[in-house]
Amino acid sequence: KQEVTQIPAALSVPEGENLVLNCSFTDSAIYNLQWFRQDPGKGLTSLLLIQSSQREQTSGRLNASLDKSSGRSTLYIAASQPGDSATYLCAVTGNQFYFGTGTSLTVIP
Amino acid sequence: GAGVSQTPSNKVTEKGKYVELRCDPISGHTALYWYRQSLGQGPEFLIYFQGTGAADDSGLPNDRFFAVRPEGSVSTLKIQRTERGDSAVYLCASRSTSGTGELFFGEGSRLTVL
């Protein structure tokens, strides 16, 4: 069974810092990897999707990379803002979507 | 519709009661997923529909849980004889099986069993 791990579980940074969130998975036979944001009491908002044939995707201040052979993905957030505070989840797709437990990010003004 | 819609947004019930949670996926999305999320945890897979049929129901915790999607669009998650441990946020997601396969979530239904 696919196991997805996210490190760190929580992260607190001052506004303006660049940061990296990590996601690792045990089975490299994936179709896609998707990063989500979840605000307290809300559903999941899709941020970026990387298809298995791709190495990275960018959207605004976000950049996600994928290394299937090593079972790793990173989400890079540039110039962090207090509005970026949320829980960030990664999910890998095999026959279903497998989620990590998320990284809770706090950006301090 | 424009997004995945879930009703009710909140449901409080008593132990032993029957509950139905509804999901209306994005129009045209053939794949529909139900997940359950407890506080501080990632979403836990319950069941996946492709069209009208359950392609994978391996995540349903026991036979008190059942889901249907009779016309390949709206889905209902049904929980019989609810227990306090069923309290969680139930999330529904849908995706198109053409294109990128990006998954889109609803806002969830928060179930509290007293």
Tab-separated table of C-alpha atoms in Angstrom, chain A:
chain	number	residue	atom	x	y	z
A	1	LYS	CA	0.000	0.000	0.000
A	2	GLN	CA	1.239	3.481	-0.838
A	3	GLU	CA	2.518	5.441	2.183
A	4	VAL	CA	2.819	9.226	1.969
A	5	THR	CA	4.831	11.212	4.497
A	6	GLN	CA	5.070	14.965	4.894
A	7	ILE	CA	7.849	16.694	6.769
A	8	PRO	CA	7.801	18.879	8.766
A	9	ALA	CA	4.414	18.448	10.445
A	10	ALA	CA	4.416	22.125	11.381
A	11	LEU	CA	6.438	25.123	10.291
A	12	SER	CA	6.490	28.729	11.440
A	13	VAL	CA	8.352	31.381	9.444
A	14	PRO	CA	8.526	35.181	9.353
A	15	GLU	CA	6.843	36.954	6.477
A	16	GLY	CA	8.951	37.242	3.344
A	17	GLU	CA	10.918	34.033	3.802
A	18	ASN	CA	11.183	31.403	1.113
A	19	LEU	CA	10.310	27.909	2.305
A	20	VAL	CA	10.184	24.284	1.189
A	21	LEU	CA	7.648	21.641	2.153
A	22	ASN	CA	8.500	17.996	1.623
A	23	CYS	CA	6.448	15.005	0.544
A	24	SER	CA	7.732	11.456	0.173
A	25	PHE	CA	5.983	8.332	-1.061
A	26	THR	CA	6.909	4.659	-1.022
A	27	ASP	CA	5.627	3.401	-4.395
A	28	SER	CA	7.013	5.216	-7.437
A	29	ALA	CA	4.281	3.798	-9.720
A	30	ILE	CA	2.123	6.908	-9.589
A	31	TYR	CA	0.062	8.724	-12.200
A	32	ASN	CA	0.028	12.212	-10.706
A	33	LEU	CA	1.063	14.122	-7.627
A	34	GLN	CA	-1.153	16.948	-6.454
A	35	TRP	CA	-0.569	19.612	-3.812
A	36	PHE	CA	-3.518	21.052	-1.892
A	37	ARG	CA	-4.096	23.812	0.607
A	38	GLN	CA	-6.600	23.452	3.445
A	39	ASP	CA	-7.776	26.319	5.614
A	40	PRO	CA	-9.293	25.524	9.032
A	41	GLY	CA	-12.800	24.085	8.714
A	42	LYS	CA	-12.655	24.129	4.943
A	43	GLY	CA	-12.253	21.656	2.110
A	44	LEU	CA	-9.100	21.168	0.068
A	45	THR	CA	-8.104	23.654	-2.621
A	46	SER	CA	-5.953	22.373	-5.463
A	47	LEU	CA	-2.677	24.254	-5.872
A	48	LEU	CA	-0.606	22.320	-8.387
A	49	LEU	CA	-0.777	19.001	-10.186
A	50	ILE	CA	2.319	17.304	-11.600
A	51	GLN	CA	1.735	14.495	-14.040
A	52	SER	CA	4.069	11.509	-13.821
A	53	SER	CA	5.888	12.516	-17.021
A	54	GLN	CA	6.626	16.007	-15.679
A	55	ARG	CA	9.329	17.191	-13.306
A	56	GLU	CA	7.811	20.422	-12.038
A	57	GLN	CA	4.916	22.859	-12.180
A	58	THR	CA	4.761	26.535	-11.295
A	59	SER	CA	1.909	28.811	-10.324
A	60	GLY	CA	2.715	32.317	-9.164
A	61	ARG	CA	4.908	32.095	-6.056
A	62	LEU	CA	4.528	28.311	-5.892
A	63	ASN	CA	6.781	25.746	-7.519
A	64	ALA	CA	6.344	22.005	-7.113
A	65	SER	CA	8.880	19.415	-8.205
A	66	LEU	CA	8.604	15.670	-8.604
A	67	ASP	CA	11.311	13.007	-8.522
A	68	LYS	CA	9.531	9.701	-9.032
A	69	SER	CA	12.663	7.575	-8.813
A	70	SER	CA	13.413	8.786	-5.301
A	71	GLY	CA	9.753	9.038	-4.284
A	72	ARG	CA	9.905	12.713	-3.411
A	73	SER	CA	8.179	15.979	-4.142
A	74	THR	CA	8.794	19.464	-2.828
A	75	LEU	CA	6.586	22.521	-2.714
A	76	TYR	CA	8.547	25.762	-2.778
A	77	ILE	CA	6.816	28.934	-1.628
A	78	ALA	CA	8.592	32.167	-2.448
A	79	ALA	CA	8.276	35.377	-0.450
A	80	SER	CA	5.795	33.938	2.050
A	81	GLN	CA	2.826	36.028	3.200
A	82	PRO	CA	0.530	35.739	6.244
A	83	GLY	CA	-2.251	34.672	3.857
A	84	ASP	CA	-0.220	31.566	3.033
A	85	SER	CA	-0.894	30.259	6.548
A	86	ALA	CA	-2.777	26.977	6.125
A	87	THR	CA	-2.208	23.224	6.053
A	88	TYR	CA	-0.567	21.935	2.898
A	89	LEU	CA	-1.287	18.372	1.794
A	90	CYS	CA	0.210	16.287	-0.953
A	91	ALA	CA	-1.567	13.390	-2.623
A	92	VAL	CA	-0.245	10.768	-5.002
A	93	THR	CA	-2.440	8.952	-7.469
A	94	GLY	CA	-2.326	5.259	-8.131
A	95	ASN	CA	-5.697	3.542	-8.312
A	96	GLN	CA	-6.887	6.066	-5.772
A	97	PHE	CA	-5.472	9.183	-4.149
A	98	TYR	CA	-3.218	8.681	-1.138
A	99	PHE	CA	-2.720	11.640	1.174
A	100	GLY	CA	-0.055	12.665	3.627
A	101	THR	CA	-0.995	14.130	7.004
A	102	GLY	CA	-0.016	17.621	5.930
A	103	THR	CA	2.301	20.418	6.982
A	104	SER	CA	0.732	23.190	9.051
A	105	LEU	CA	2.310	26.470	7.973
A	106	THR	CA	2.178	29.702	9.950
A	107	VAL	CA	3.596	32.858	8.393
A	108	ILE	CA	4.211	35.499	11.046
A	109	PRO	CA	3.648	39.133	9.997
